[in-house]
CSV table of C-alpha atoms in Angstrom, one decimal:
chain,number,residue,atom,x,y,z
H,18,MET,CA,-11.2,-5.5,-3.9
H,19,VAL,CA,-7.8,-5.5,-1.4
H,20,SER,CA,-8.4,-3.3,1.4
H,21,VAL,CA,-5.6,-1.0,2.1
H,22,SER,CA,-4.8,0.9,5.3
H,23,SER,CA,-2.8,3.3,6.4
H,24,ILE,CA,-2.3,5.5,9.7
H,25,THR,CA,0.3,8.2,8.6
H,26,GLN,CA,-0.3,11.7,8.0
H,27,GLN,CA,2.2,11.2,4.2
H,28,VAL,CA,-0.6,8.5,3.3
H,29,ARG,CA,-3.5,10.8,4.3
H,30,ASP,CA,-2.3,14.0,2.3
H,31,LEU,CA,-2.3,11.8,-0.2
H,32,THR,CA,-5.5,10.3,-0.3
H,33,GLY,CA,-7.4,13.5,0.6
H,34,GLY,CA,-7.7,11.9,3.6
H,35,LEU,CA,-8.8,8.8,3.5
H,36,ASP,CA,-6.8,6.4,6.1
H,37,SER,CA,-8.0,3.4,4.4
H,38,PHE,CA,-9.2,2.9,0.3
H,39,GLU,CA,-10.1,-0.8,-2.1
H,40,LEU,CA,-8.3,-1.2,-5.1
H,41,GLN,CA,-8.5,-3.9,-7.8
H,42,ALA,CA,-4.6,-5.6,-7.8
H,43,THR,CA,-4.1,-9.0,-8.4
H,44,THR,CA,-0.4,-8.4,-7.2
H,45,VAL,CA,1.5,-5.9,-4.6
H,46,ARG,CA,3.4,-4.1,-7.7
H,47,THR,CA,0.3,-3.7,-9.9
H,48,LEU,CA,-1.2,-2.6,-6.3
H,49,ILE,CA,1.5,0.7,-5.9
H,50,ALA,CA,0.2,2.0,-9.5
H,51,ALA,CA,-3.8,1.4,-9.2
H,52,MET,CA,-2.5,4.0,-6.5
H,53,GLU,CA,-0.7,6.1,-7.9
H,54,GLN,CA,-3.4,6.1,-10.8
H,55,ARG,CA,-5.8,6.9,-8.3
H,56,PHE,CA,-4.2,9.3,-6.2
H,57,PRO,CA,-0.8,10.1,-7.2
H,58,GLY,CA,2.4,10.3,-6.2
H,59,LEU,CA,1.1,7.1,-3.3
H,60,GLY,CA,2.9,4.0,-5.3
H,61,THR,CA,6.0,6.5,-6.1
H,62,LEU,CA,5.8,7.9,-1.3
H,63,VAL,CA,5.5,2.7,-1.0
H,64,SER,CA,7.7,1.7,-3.7
H,65,ASP,CA,10.0,4.5,-1.8
H,66,HIS,CA,9.4,5.1,2.0
H,67,MET,CA,6.9,2.1,3.2
H,68,ALA,CA,7.1,-1.4,4.3
H,69,ILE,CA,3.6,-3.8,3.2
H,70,ALA,CA,2.1,-6.2,5.5
H,71,ILE,CA,-0.1,-8.7,4.0
H,72,ASP,CA,-2.5,-10.4,6.0
H,73,GLY,CA,-0.8,-10.1,9.2
H,74,GLU,CA,2.8,-10.1,7.5
H,75,ILE,CA,5.7,-7.9,6.7
H,76,VAL,CA,7.4,-8.9,3.5
H,77,GLN,CA,9.8,-8.2,2.1
H,78,ASP,CA,10.4,-7.6,-2.4
H,79,ALA,CA,7.3,-7.6,-2.5
H,80,LEU,CA,6.7,-6.0,-6.0
H,81,GLY,CA,5.7,-9.9,-6.6
H,82,THR,CA,3.9,-11.0,-3.8
H,83,PRO,CA,0.8,-12.1,-5.4
H,84,LEU,CA,-3.2,-10.7,-3.5
H,85,GLN,CA,-6.2,-12.4,-3.4
H,86,PRO,CA,-9.3,-10.5,-3.2
H,87,ASP,CA,-9.9,-9.8,0.7
H,88,SER,CA,-6.1,-9.2,1.1
H,89,GLU,CA,-5.6,-6.9,3.5
H,90,VAL,CA,-3.0,-4.0,3.2
H,91,VAL,CA,-1.0,-2.4,6.0
H,92,LEU,CA,0.7,0.5,4.3
H,93,ILE,CA,4.4,1.3,7.5
H,94,PRO,CA,6.6,3.1,7.3
H,95,ARG,CA,10.1,1.6,6.9
H,96,ILE,CA,12.8,2.0,10.1
H,97,ALA,CA,16.6,3.0,9.4
H,98,GLY,CA,18.5,0.7,11.8
H,99,GLY,CA,21.9,1.1,12.1
């Protein structure tokens, strides 16, 4: 199971107050789909507004990135720059 965590209020609002949970997934794409299925709206939030760190490293264009069964994923709000 992939461990997912986030400290943002938006995530907690969609997960019923959880700031961490576990899901089965083999890629970031399947993880986002699993999040959307378990917590409607969370997959969309992550796709549109969050960066993803896998095992301590922020991954750009992460959709196809493989996940290991013991991967730790952290959802991070994207920071806009100028």
